[in-house]
Short mmCIF file of C-alpha atoms in Angstrom, two decimals:
data_model
loop_
_atom_site.label_atom_id
_atom_site.label_comp_id
_atom_site.label_asym_id
_atom_site.label_seq_id
_atom_site.Cartn_x
_atom_site.Cartn_y
_atom_site.Cartn_z
CA MET A 1 57.62 53.75 -51.50
CA PRO A 2 54.56 51.45 -51.34
CA VAL A 3 54.04 49.83 -47.94
CA ARG A 4 51.83 46.82 -47.31
CA PHE A 5 49.99 46.08 -44.08
CA ILE A 6 49.75 42.45 -42.99
CA GLY A 7 47.44 41.16 -40.28
CA MET A 8 47.16 37.71 -38.78
CA ILE A 9 44.06 35.62 -38.19
CA GLY A 10 43.15 32.46 -36.34
CA THR A 11 40.14 30.19 -36.49
CA HIS A 12 38.89 30.96 -32.97
CA ASP A 13 39.07 33.75 -30.41
CA VAL A 14 42.21 33.37 -28.27
CA SER A 15 45.40 35.25 -27.41
CA GLU A 16 47.96 35.55 -24.63
CA THR A 17 45.45 37.73 -22.76
CA ARG A 18 42.16 36.14 -23.83
CA PRO A 19 41.01 32.66 -22.77
CA ALA A 20 39.98 30.55 -25.73
CA SER A 21 36.29 30.69 -26.56
CA GLY A 22 34.31 28.68 -29.05
CA PRO A 23 35.43 25.62 -30.99
CA LEU A 24 38.94 25.40 -32.40
CA ILE A 25 37.51 25.93 -35.88
CA ASP A 26 34.78 28.56 -35.68
CA PRO A 27 33.75 29.35 -39.27
CA ALA A 28 31.66 32.42 -38.40
CA TYR A 29 34.43 33.94 -36.27
CA THR A 30 37.06 33.18 -38.93
CA ALA A 31 35.04 34.91 -41.64
CA ARG A 32 34.31 37.91 -39.41
CA PHE A 33 37.99 38.18 -38.44
CA ALA A 34 39.09 38.12 -42.07
CA ARG A 35 36.48 40.67 -43.17
CA ALA A 36 37.57 43.01 -40.36
CA HIS A 37 41.04 43.04 -41.94
CA GLU A 38 39.68 43.59 -45.42
CA ASP A 39 37.37 46.39 -44.27
CA GLY A 40 40.23 47.93 -42.30
CA GLY A 41 42.50 48.32 -45.31
CA PHE A 42 44.96 45.50 -44.65
CA ASP A 43 46.66 44.18 -47.77
CA ARG A 44 46.96 40.58 -46.64
CA ILE A 45 46.68 38.31 -43.63
CA LEU A 46 49.09 35.70 -42.32
CA ILE A 47 47.64 32.28 -41.58
CA GLY A 48 49.98 30.61 -39.11
CA TYR A 49 51.35 27.08 -38.85
CA SER A 50 52.04 24.64 -36.08
CA SER A 51 51.78 20.88 -35.64
CA THR A 52 48.45 21.37 -33.83
CA ARG A 53 46.68 24.07 -35.87
CA PRO A 54 44.13 23.67 -38.66
CA ASP A 55 45.58 23.31 -42.14
CA GLY A 56 46.51 26.75 -43.49
CA ALA A 57 45.67 26.13 -47.15
CA GLN A 58 42.13 25.10 -46.24
CA VAL A 59 41.73 28.08 -43.93
CA ALA A 60 42.92 30.31 -46.77
CA ALA A 61 40.41 28.80 -49.18
CA TYR A 62 37.59 29.44 -46.70
CA VAL A 63 38.73 33.02 -46.09
CA ALA A 64 39.00 33.67 -49.82
CA ALA A 65 35.38 32.60 -50.25
CA HIS A 66 34.30 35.17 -47.66
CA THR A 67 36.41 38.14 -48.81
CA GLU A 68 36.96 39.91 -52.11
CA ARG A 69 40.47 41.35 -52.30
CA LEU A 70 42.36 40.38 -49.14
CA GLY A 71 45.72 38.72 -49.79
CA LEU A 72 46.45 35.35 -48.15
CA LEU A 73 49.92 34.72 -46.73
CA ILE A 74 49.98 31.01 -45.89
CA ALA A 75 52.65 29.83 -43.46
CA HIS A 76 54.27 26.64 -44.73
CA ARG A 77 57.00 24.34 -43.39
CA PRO A 78 59.09 22.60 -46.02
CA GLY A 79 59.67 18.92 -45.49
CA PHE A 80 56.23 17.51 -44.71
CA VAL A 81 54.90 17.33 -48.27
CA ALA A 82 56.84 17.01 -51.51
CA PRO A 83 57.72 20.35 -53.10
CA THR A 84 56.08 19.26 -56.35
CA LEU A 85 52.78 18.72 -54.51
CA ALA A 86 53.14 21.99 -52.60
CA ALA A 87 53.76 23.84 -55.86
CA ARG A 88 50.53 22.44 -57.35
CA THR A 89 48.55 23.09 -54.16
CA PHE A 90 49.48 26.75 -53.97
CA ALA A 91 49.17 27.31 -57.72
CA THR A 92 45.68 25.78 -57.69
CA LEU A 93 44.62 27.95 -54.78
CA ASP A 94 46.14 30.97 -56.53
CA HIS A 95 43.73 30.44 -59.43
CA PHE A 96 40.66 29.92 -57.27
CA THR A 97 41.44 33.07 -55.26
CA GLY A 98 42.21 35.28 -58.24
CA GLY A 99 45.93 35.57 -57.54
CA ARG A 100 45.71 36.39 -53.85
CA VAL A 101 48.08 33.70 -52.55
CA ALA A 102 51.54 34.21 -51.07
CA VAL A 103 53.54 31.68 -49.03
CA HIS A 104 55.46 32.32 -45.82
CA ILE A 105 58.27 29.78 -45.39
CA ILE A 106 59.13 28.68 -41.86
CA THR A 107 62.07 26.31 -41.73
CA GLY A 108 61.44 25.52 -38.05
CA GLY A 109 63.48 26.44 -34.98
CA HIS A 110 62.07 23.96 -32.44
CA ASP A 111 63.26 20.36 -32.65
CA ALA A 112 60.39 19.09 -30.48
CA GLU A 113 57.80 20.81 -32.67
CA GLN A 114 59.36 19.39 -35.84
CA ARG A 115 59.37 15.87 -34.43
CA ARG A 116 55.64 16.01 -33.77
CA ASP A 117 55.22 15.91 -37.54
CA GLY A 118 57.97 13.31 -37.94
CA ASP A 119 60.92 15.54 -38.87
CA TYR A 120 64.19 14.52 -37.17
CA LEU A 121 66.66 16.62 -39.16
CA THR A 122 68.98 19.01 -37.37
CA LYS A 123 68.45 22.74 -37.71
CA ASP A 124 71.30 23.11 -40.23
CA GLU A 125 69.92 20.22 -42.25
CA ARG A 126 66.47 21.78 -42.21
CA TYR A 127 67.81 25.01 -43.69
CA GLU A 128 69.70 23.08 -46.34
CA ARG A 129 66.53 21.19 -47.19
CA THR A 130 64.56 24.46 -47.33
CA GLY A 131 66.98 25.90 -49.87
CA GLU A 132 66.56 22.84 -52.09
CA TYR A 133 62.78 22.91 -51.60
CA LEU A 134 62.43 26.56 -52.61
CA GLY A 135 64.56 26.05 -55.68
CA ILE A 136 62.21 23.28 -56.75
CA LEU A 137 59.11 25.42 -56.12
CA ARG A 138 60.50 28.18 -58.30
CA ARG A 139 61.38 25.76 -61.08
CA VAL A 140 57.98 24.03 -61.02
CA TRP A 141 56.27 27.39 -61.37
CA SER A 142 58.51 28.52 -64.23
CA SER A 143 59.69 25.46 -66.18
CA PRO A 144 58.29 25.33 -69.73
CA GLY A 145 58.54 21.54 -69.82
CA PRO A 146 59.30 18.43 -67.78
CA PHE A 147 62.45 18.32 -65.68
CA SER A 148 64.18 15.94 -63.30
CA HIS A 149 65.90 16.66 -60.02
CA GLU A 150 68.36 14.74 -57.88
CA GLY A 151 69.43 16.49 -54.70
CA ARG A 152 70.25 15.58 -51.15
CA TYR A 153 66.64 15.66 -49.94
CA TYR A 154 64.49 15.32 -53.08
CA ARG A 155 64.63 13.19 -56.17
CA PHE A 156 62.13 12.87 -59.01
CA GLU A 157 62.06 12.32 -62.77
CA ASP A 158 60.31 13.92 -65.71
CA TYR A 159 58.07 16.17 -63.62
CA HIS A 160 55.75 18.73 -65.15
CA SER A 161 52.82 20.63 -63.63
CA GLU A 162 49.94 21.74 -65.80
CA VAL A 163 48.86 24.30 -63.21
CA ARG A 164 50.91 27.48 -62.96
CA PRO A 165 50.46 30.55 -60.75
CA LEU A 166 48.50 33.38 -62.31
CA ARG A 167 51.49 35.71 -62.31
CA GLU A 168 54.33 34.82 -64.66
CA GLU A 169 56.89 35.47 -61.90
CA GLY A 170 55.20 32.89 -59.70
CA ILE A 171 53.85 33.07 -56.17
CA GLU A 172 55.50 35.49 -53.78
CA LEU A 173 57.65 33.79 -51.15
CA SER A 174 58.10 35.30 -47.71
CA PHE A 175 60.76 33.87 -45.41
CA GLY A 176 61.29 34.07 -41.66
CA GLY A 177 64.34 33.57 -39.46
CA SER A 178 67.10 35.36 -37.57
CA SER A 179 70.07 33.00 -37.77
CA GLU A 180 72.99 33.15 -40.19
CA ALA A 181 71.53 30.11 -41.96
CA ALA A 182 68.22 31.95 -42.32
CA TYR A 183 69.95 35.00 -43.77
CA ARG A 184 71.76 32.78 -46.26
CA VAL A 185 68.75 30.78 -47.48
CA GLY A 186 66.26 33.65 -47.31
CA GLY A 187 68.74 36.03 -48.90
CA GLU A 188 69.03 33.69 -51.87
CA HIS A 189 65.37 32.71 -52.35
CA ALA A 190 62.92 35.07 -50.63
CA ASP A 191 60.86 37.87 -52.13
CA ILE A 192 60.24 39.17 -48.60
CA PHE A 193 62.39 38.58 -45.53
CA ALA A 194 60.35 38.74 -42.32
CA LEU A 195 61.78 39.93 -39.00
CA TRP A 196 60.33 40.27 -35.52
CA GLY A 197 60.15 43.73 -34.00
CA GLU A 198 63.53 44.73 -32.63
CA PRO A 199 64.89 48.27 -32.09
CA LEU A 200 65.75 50.27 -35.18
CA ALA A 201 69.51 49.75 -34.90
CA GLU A 202 69.23 45.97 -34.55
CA THR A 203 66.67 45.81 -37.36
CA ALA A 204 68.96 47.79 -39.64
CA GLU A 205 71.78 45.35 -38.85
CA GLN A 206 69.60 42.40 -39.84
CA ILE A 207 68.53 44.12 -43.05
CA ALA A 208 72.18 44.69 -43.93
CA ALA A 209 73.02 41.04 -43.20
CA VAL A 210 70.23 39.75 -45.44
CA ARG A 211 71.19 42.13 -48.23
CA ALA A 212 74.79 40.95 -47.99
CA ALA A 213 73.64 37.33 -48.18
CA ALA A 214 71.50 38.14 -51.23
CA ALA A 215 74.48 39.79 -52.93
CA ALA A 216 76.68 36.79 -52.10
CA ALA A 217 74.07 34.55 -53.76
CA GLY A 218 74.36 36.64 -56.93
CA ARG A 219 71.10 38.58 -56.61
CA THR A 220 71.09 42.09 -58.01
CA THR A 221 67.84 42.97 -56.22
CA PRO A 222 67.59 42.05 -52.52
CA PRO A 223 64.37 40.90 -50.85
CA GLN A 224 61.86 43.30 -49.43
CA PHE A 225 61.61 43.34 -45.63
CA SER A 226 58.77 42.85 -43.18
CA VAL A 227 58.77 43.65 -39.46
CA SER A 228 56.14 42.41 -36.97
CA PHE A 229 54.72 44.25 -33.95
CA ARG A 230 51.89 44.07 -31.42
CA PRO A 231 50.58 47.67 -31.31
CA ILE A 232 48.82 48.77 -28.12
CA LEU A 233 46.80 51.91 -28.81
CA GLY A 234 45.06 54.44 -26.57
CA PRO A 235 43.40 57.82 -27.11
CA THR A 236 46.15 59.37 -24.97
CA GLU A 237 49.68 58.25 -24.12
CA GLU A 238 48.67 57.71 -20.51
CA LEU A 239 45.71 55.50 -21.41
CA ALA A 240 47.78 53.53 -23.91
CA TRP A 241 50.36 52.75 -21.22
CA GLU A 242 47.67 51.86 -18.71
CA ARG A 243 46.31 49.34 -21.19
CA ALA A 244 49.82 48.06 -21.91
CA HIS A 245 50.44 47.33 -18.24
CA ARG A 246 47.07 45.57 -17.93
CA ILE A 247 48.07 43.34 -20.83
CA LEU A 248 51.44 42.66 -19.22
CA ALA A 249 49.80 41.76 -15.91
CA THR A 250 47.49 39.29 -17.65
CA ILE A 251 50.40 37.65 -19.46
CA LYS A 252 52.29 37.30 -16.20
CA ALA A 253 49.22 35.92 -14.46
CA GLY A 254 49.09 32.95 -16.80
CA GLY A 255 47.29 33.99 -19.96
CA ARG A 256 50.44 33.13 -21.89
CA ASP A 257 50.37 29.50 -20.79
CA THR A 258 46.71 29.10 -21.76
CA PHE A 259 47.39 30.59 -25.17
CA LEU A 260 50.50 28.53 -25.85
CA GLY A 261 48.89 25.36 -24.64
CA ARG A 262 45.85 25.53 -26.93
CA ALA A 263 46.71 27.87 -29.79
CA SER A 264 50.32 27.06 -30.59
CA GLY A 265 50.90 23.59 -29.32
CA GLY A 266 52.96 24.68 -26.35
CA ILE A 267 56.16 25.29 -28.31
CA GLY A 268 56.92 28.39 -26.25
CA GLN A 269 56.56 26.66 -22.88
CA ARG A 270 59.92 26.25 -21.17
CA ARG A 271 61.30 25.73 -17.73
CA GLU A 272 62.26 28.83 -15.75
CA GLY A 273 65.57 30.24 -17.00
CA GLU A 274 65.72 27.94 -20.03
CA GLN A 275 66.74 29.68 -23.25
CA PRO A 276 64.58 29.20 -26.36
CA PRO A 277 66.12 27.07 -29.11
CA ASN A 278 65.49 29.56 -31.92
CA VAL A 279 67.67 32.60 -32.53
CA GLY A 280 64.76 34.98 -33.11
CA SER A 281 63.35 34.45 -29.63
CA ARG A 282 66.79 34.72 -28.05
CA ARG A 283 67.31 38.03 -29.84
CA LEU A 284 64.04 39.44 -28.52
CA LEU A 285 64.87 38.37 -24.97
CA ALA A 286 68.34 39.91 -25.26
CA VAL A 287 66.82 43.22 -26.35
CA ALA A 288 64.33 43.04 -23.48
CA ALA A 289 67.18 42.44 -21.03
CA LYS A 290 68.68 45.79 -22.05
CA GLY A 291 65.52 47.66 -21.08
CA ASP A 292 61.77 47.78 -21.57
CA ARG A 293 61.61 50.84 -23.84
CA HIS A 294 63.46 51.53 -27.06
CA ASP A 295 63.32 54.19 -29.73
CA ARG A 296 60.02 56.05 -30.12
CA ALA A 297 57.49 53.48 -28.86
CA LEU A 298 58.97 49.95 -28.82
CA TRP A 299 58.14 48.05 -25.62
CA THR A 300 59.78 44.69 -24.94
CA ALA A 301 58.23 43.77 -21.58
CA THR A 302 55.60 41.63 -23.29
CA ALA A 303 58.32 39.61 -25.01
CA ALA A 304 60.13 39.05 -21.72
CA ALA A 305 56.94 38.04 -19.91
CA SER A 306 55.80 35.63 -22.63
CA GLY A 307 59.21 34.10 -23.31
CA ALA A 308 59.19 35.59 -26.84
CA PRO A 309 57.72 32.52 -28.58
CA GLY A 310 56.83 34.65 -31.61
CA ASN A 311 56.40 38.26 -32.59
CA SER A 312 55.78 39.63 -29.11
CA THR A 313 57.21 43.14 -28.91
CA ALA A 314 54.74 46.00 -28.72
CA LEU A 315 54.49 49.55 -30.00
CA VAL A 316 52.67 51.60 -27.35
CA GLY A 317 51.01 55.01 -27.65
CA THR A 318 48.38 57.02 -29.41
CA PRO A 319 47.70 56.16 -33.05
CA GLU A 320 49.85 59.16 -34.00
CA THR A 321 52.80 57.92 -31.93
CA VAL A 322 52.57 54.35 -33.19
CA ALA A 323 52.14 55.52 -36.81
CA ALA A 324 55.32 57.59 -36.47
CA ALA A 325 57.11 54.58 -34.99
CA LEU A 326 56.06 52.38 -37.91
CA LEU A 327 57.27 55.03 -40.33
CA ASP A 328 60.65 54.98 -38.58
CA TYR A 329 60.99 51.39 -39.78
CA VAL A 330 59.85 52.33 -43.27
CA ASP A 331 62.65 54.91 -43.27
CA ILE A 332 65.29 52.20 -42.73
CA GLY A 333 64.02 50.03 -45.59
CA VAL A 334 60.95 48.10 -44.38
CA GLU A 335 58.17 47.73 -46.97
CA ASN A 336 55.82 45.36 -45.10
CA LEU A 337 54.36 45.93 -41.63
CA LEU A 338 52.76 43.00 -39.81
CA ILE A 339 50.56 44.20 -36.95
CA ARG A 340 48.36 42.09 -34.68
CA GLY A 341 46.86 42.76 -31.31
CA TYR A 342 46.37 41.14 -27.95
CA ASP A 343 42.61 41.59 -28.46
CA PRO A 344 42.82 40.14 -31.95
CA LEU A 345 39.51 41.09 -33.57
CA ASP A 346 38.90 44.39 -31.79
CA ASP A 347 42.49 45.50 -32.34
CA ALA A 348 42.31 44.69 -36.05
CA ILE A 349 39.24 46.92 -36.29
CA ASP A 350 40.98 49.72 -34.37
CA TYR A 351 44.10 49.48 -36.53
CA GLY A 352 41.95 49.87 -39.63
CA ARG A 353 40.11 52.87 -38.20
CA HIS A 354 42.86 54.75 -36.43
CA LEU A 355 46.36 53.54 -37.33
CA ILE A 356 46.63 52.39 -40.94
CA PRO A 357 45.03 55.58 -42.35
CA LEU A 358 47.63 57.74 -40.57
CA VAL A 359 50.55 55.78 -42.04
CA ARG A 360 49.05 55.79 -45.52
CA GLN A 361 48.27 59.50 -45.27
CA GLU A 362 51.87 60.33 -44.40
CA LEU A 363 53.22 58.08 -47.15
CA ALA A 364 50.88 59.74 -49.66
CA HIS A 365 52.05 63.15 -48.44
CA ARG A 366 55.67 62.13 -48.90
CA ALA A 367 54.98 60.84 -52.40
CA ALA A 368 53.16 64.04 -53.34
CA THR A 369 55.83 66.36 -52.00
CA ALA A 370 58.94 64.40 -53.00
CA PRO A 371 59.25 65.99 -56.49
CA ARG A 372 58.96 69.50 -55.01
CA LYS A 373 61.60 68.70 -52.42
CA GLN A 374 63.89 67.43 -55.16
CA THR A 375 63.39 70.59 -57.15
CA ALA A 376 64.13 72.70 -54.07
CA ALA A 377 67.31 70.70 -53.44
CA GLN A 378 68.41 71.25 -57.02
CA ALA A 379 67.70 74.97 -56.63
CA ASP A 380 69.76 75.05 -53.44
CA GLY A 381 72.58 73.37 -55.29
CA ALA A 382 72.44 75.97 -58.06
CA GLN A 383 72.48 78.77 -55.50
CA GLY A 384 75.42 77.12 -53.77
CA GLN A 385 77.30 77.02 -57.06
CA GLY A 386 76.75 80.74 -57.51
CA ALA A 387 77.74 81.45 -53.94
CA ALA A 388 81.03 79.64 -54.45
CA GLU A 389 81.97 82.35 -56.92
CA GLN A 390 81.32 85.10 -54.33
CA PRO A 391 83.61 86.18 -51.49
CA ALA A 392 83.60 83.68 -48.61
CA ALA A 393 81.94 86.17 -46.26
CA ALA A 394 78.84 86.26 -48.44
CA GLY A 395 78.07 82.58 -47.73
CA ALA A 396 79.16 82.53 -44.11
CA GLY A 397 75.64 82.45 -42.76
CA ARG A 398 74.31 79.67 -45.00
#
């Protein structure tokens, strides 16, 4: 099964553990950051969204001009521009980038953050609007002629766009969320459903819920799935954990507040003991409350310390350990792996050198040996059929 690696870039050097340096929009750093992902074998990069960040479509256009093949996953919140305009914007950029554009839909889980851009709908209303919005995007990209629309949130007449995406099936839509409403809307519309890094059992439950929602919407093929992690690598297990605890100490010492204040508009800042408004963050904190370590390498202490404002759970260990952990998620149905580090640029380089090749090597090995395994299984079945005709004692040791 093909697996795609997704990174995430920003326009200046900052993270929960790194004080911001340079201007908010640092063109040289942005280009270097993007090229590190391309050189490292990433398939695409996510360009985030908040009410305070630079415009993602313009960042994507700049990155496209400084890379050759890297895919561009542009985070986008429905509701702030008309879907007809958004459809033209992304289709235009798709042409200028040679078909490298995909769109990550974020309905929005923080009322205060939404209101900064003038959106006063409730969460349920936002999801309803998102469903209508995505339906319009799809129709704009596929309609052979003009059409009109009259819904609860959008109304227009005789619309037709002369610019279409390069691919006949349109631009790929990724969708994020962890609530029942998110499952319902994403299950109906998304090509990829994105989840934050939870333990394998909880992730499998979410995958099943989205697949059920897709089936209820009449889809015969469910979305693909993406899971996000913050890998912390070391040449040995001991050194990886030493680095992990240094990162945790920095987050607890206040690096989180600096990062949230400048890089993400402070949407993760809450009073002590206050629960986050979005289900995804509450899920991560609930997992962290059960224990710091889960499965092969999942570490939730960073989510607990940061308040889980985004994808904040780590995979800790040697590249071999973390690669095996990522493959555990592939084994339960994940086709897209979003990985980003606490030292954003240096970690992206290390992932490309030491982590991604291991995962791809194992996947290639599986693909190469799968036919032989199938043949062996068929041979075992034939032998079993013959054994069934022999006295029971003959097969007792099988």
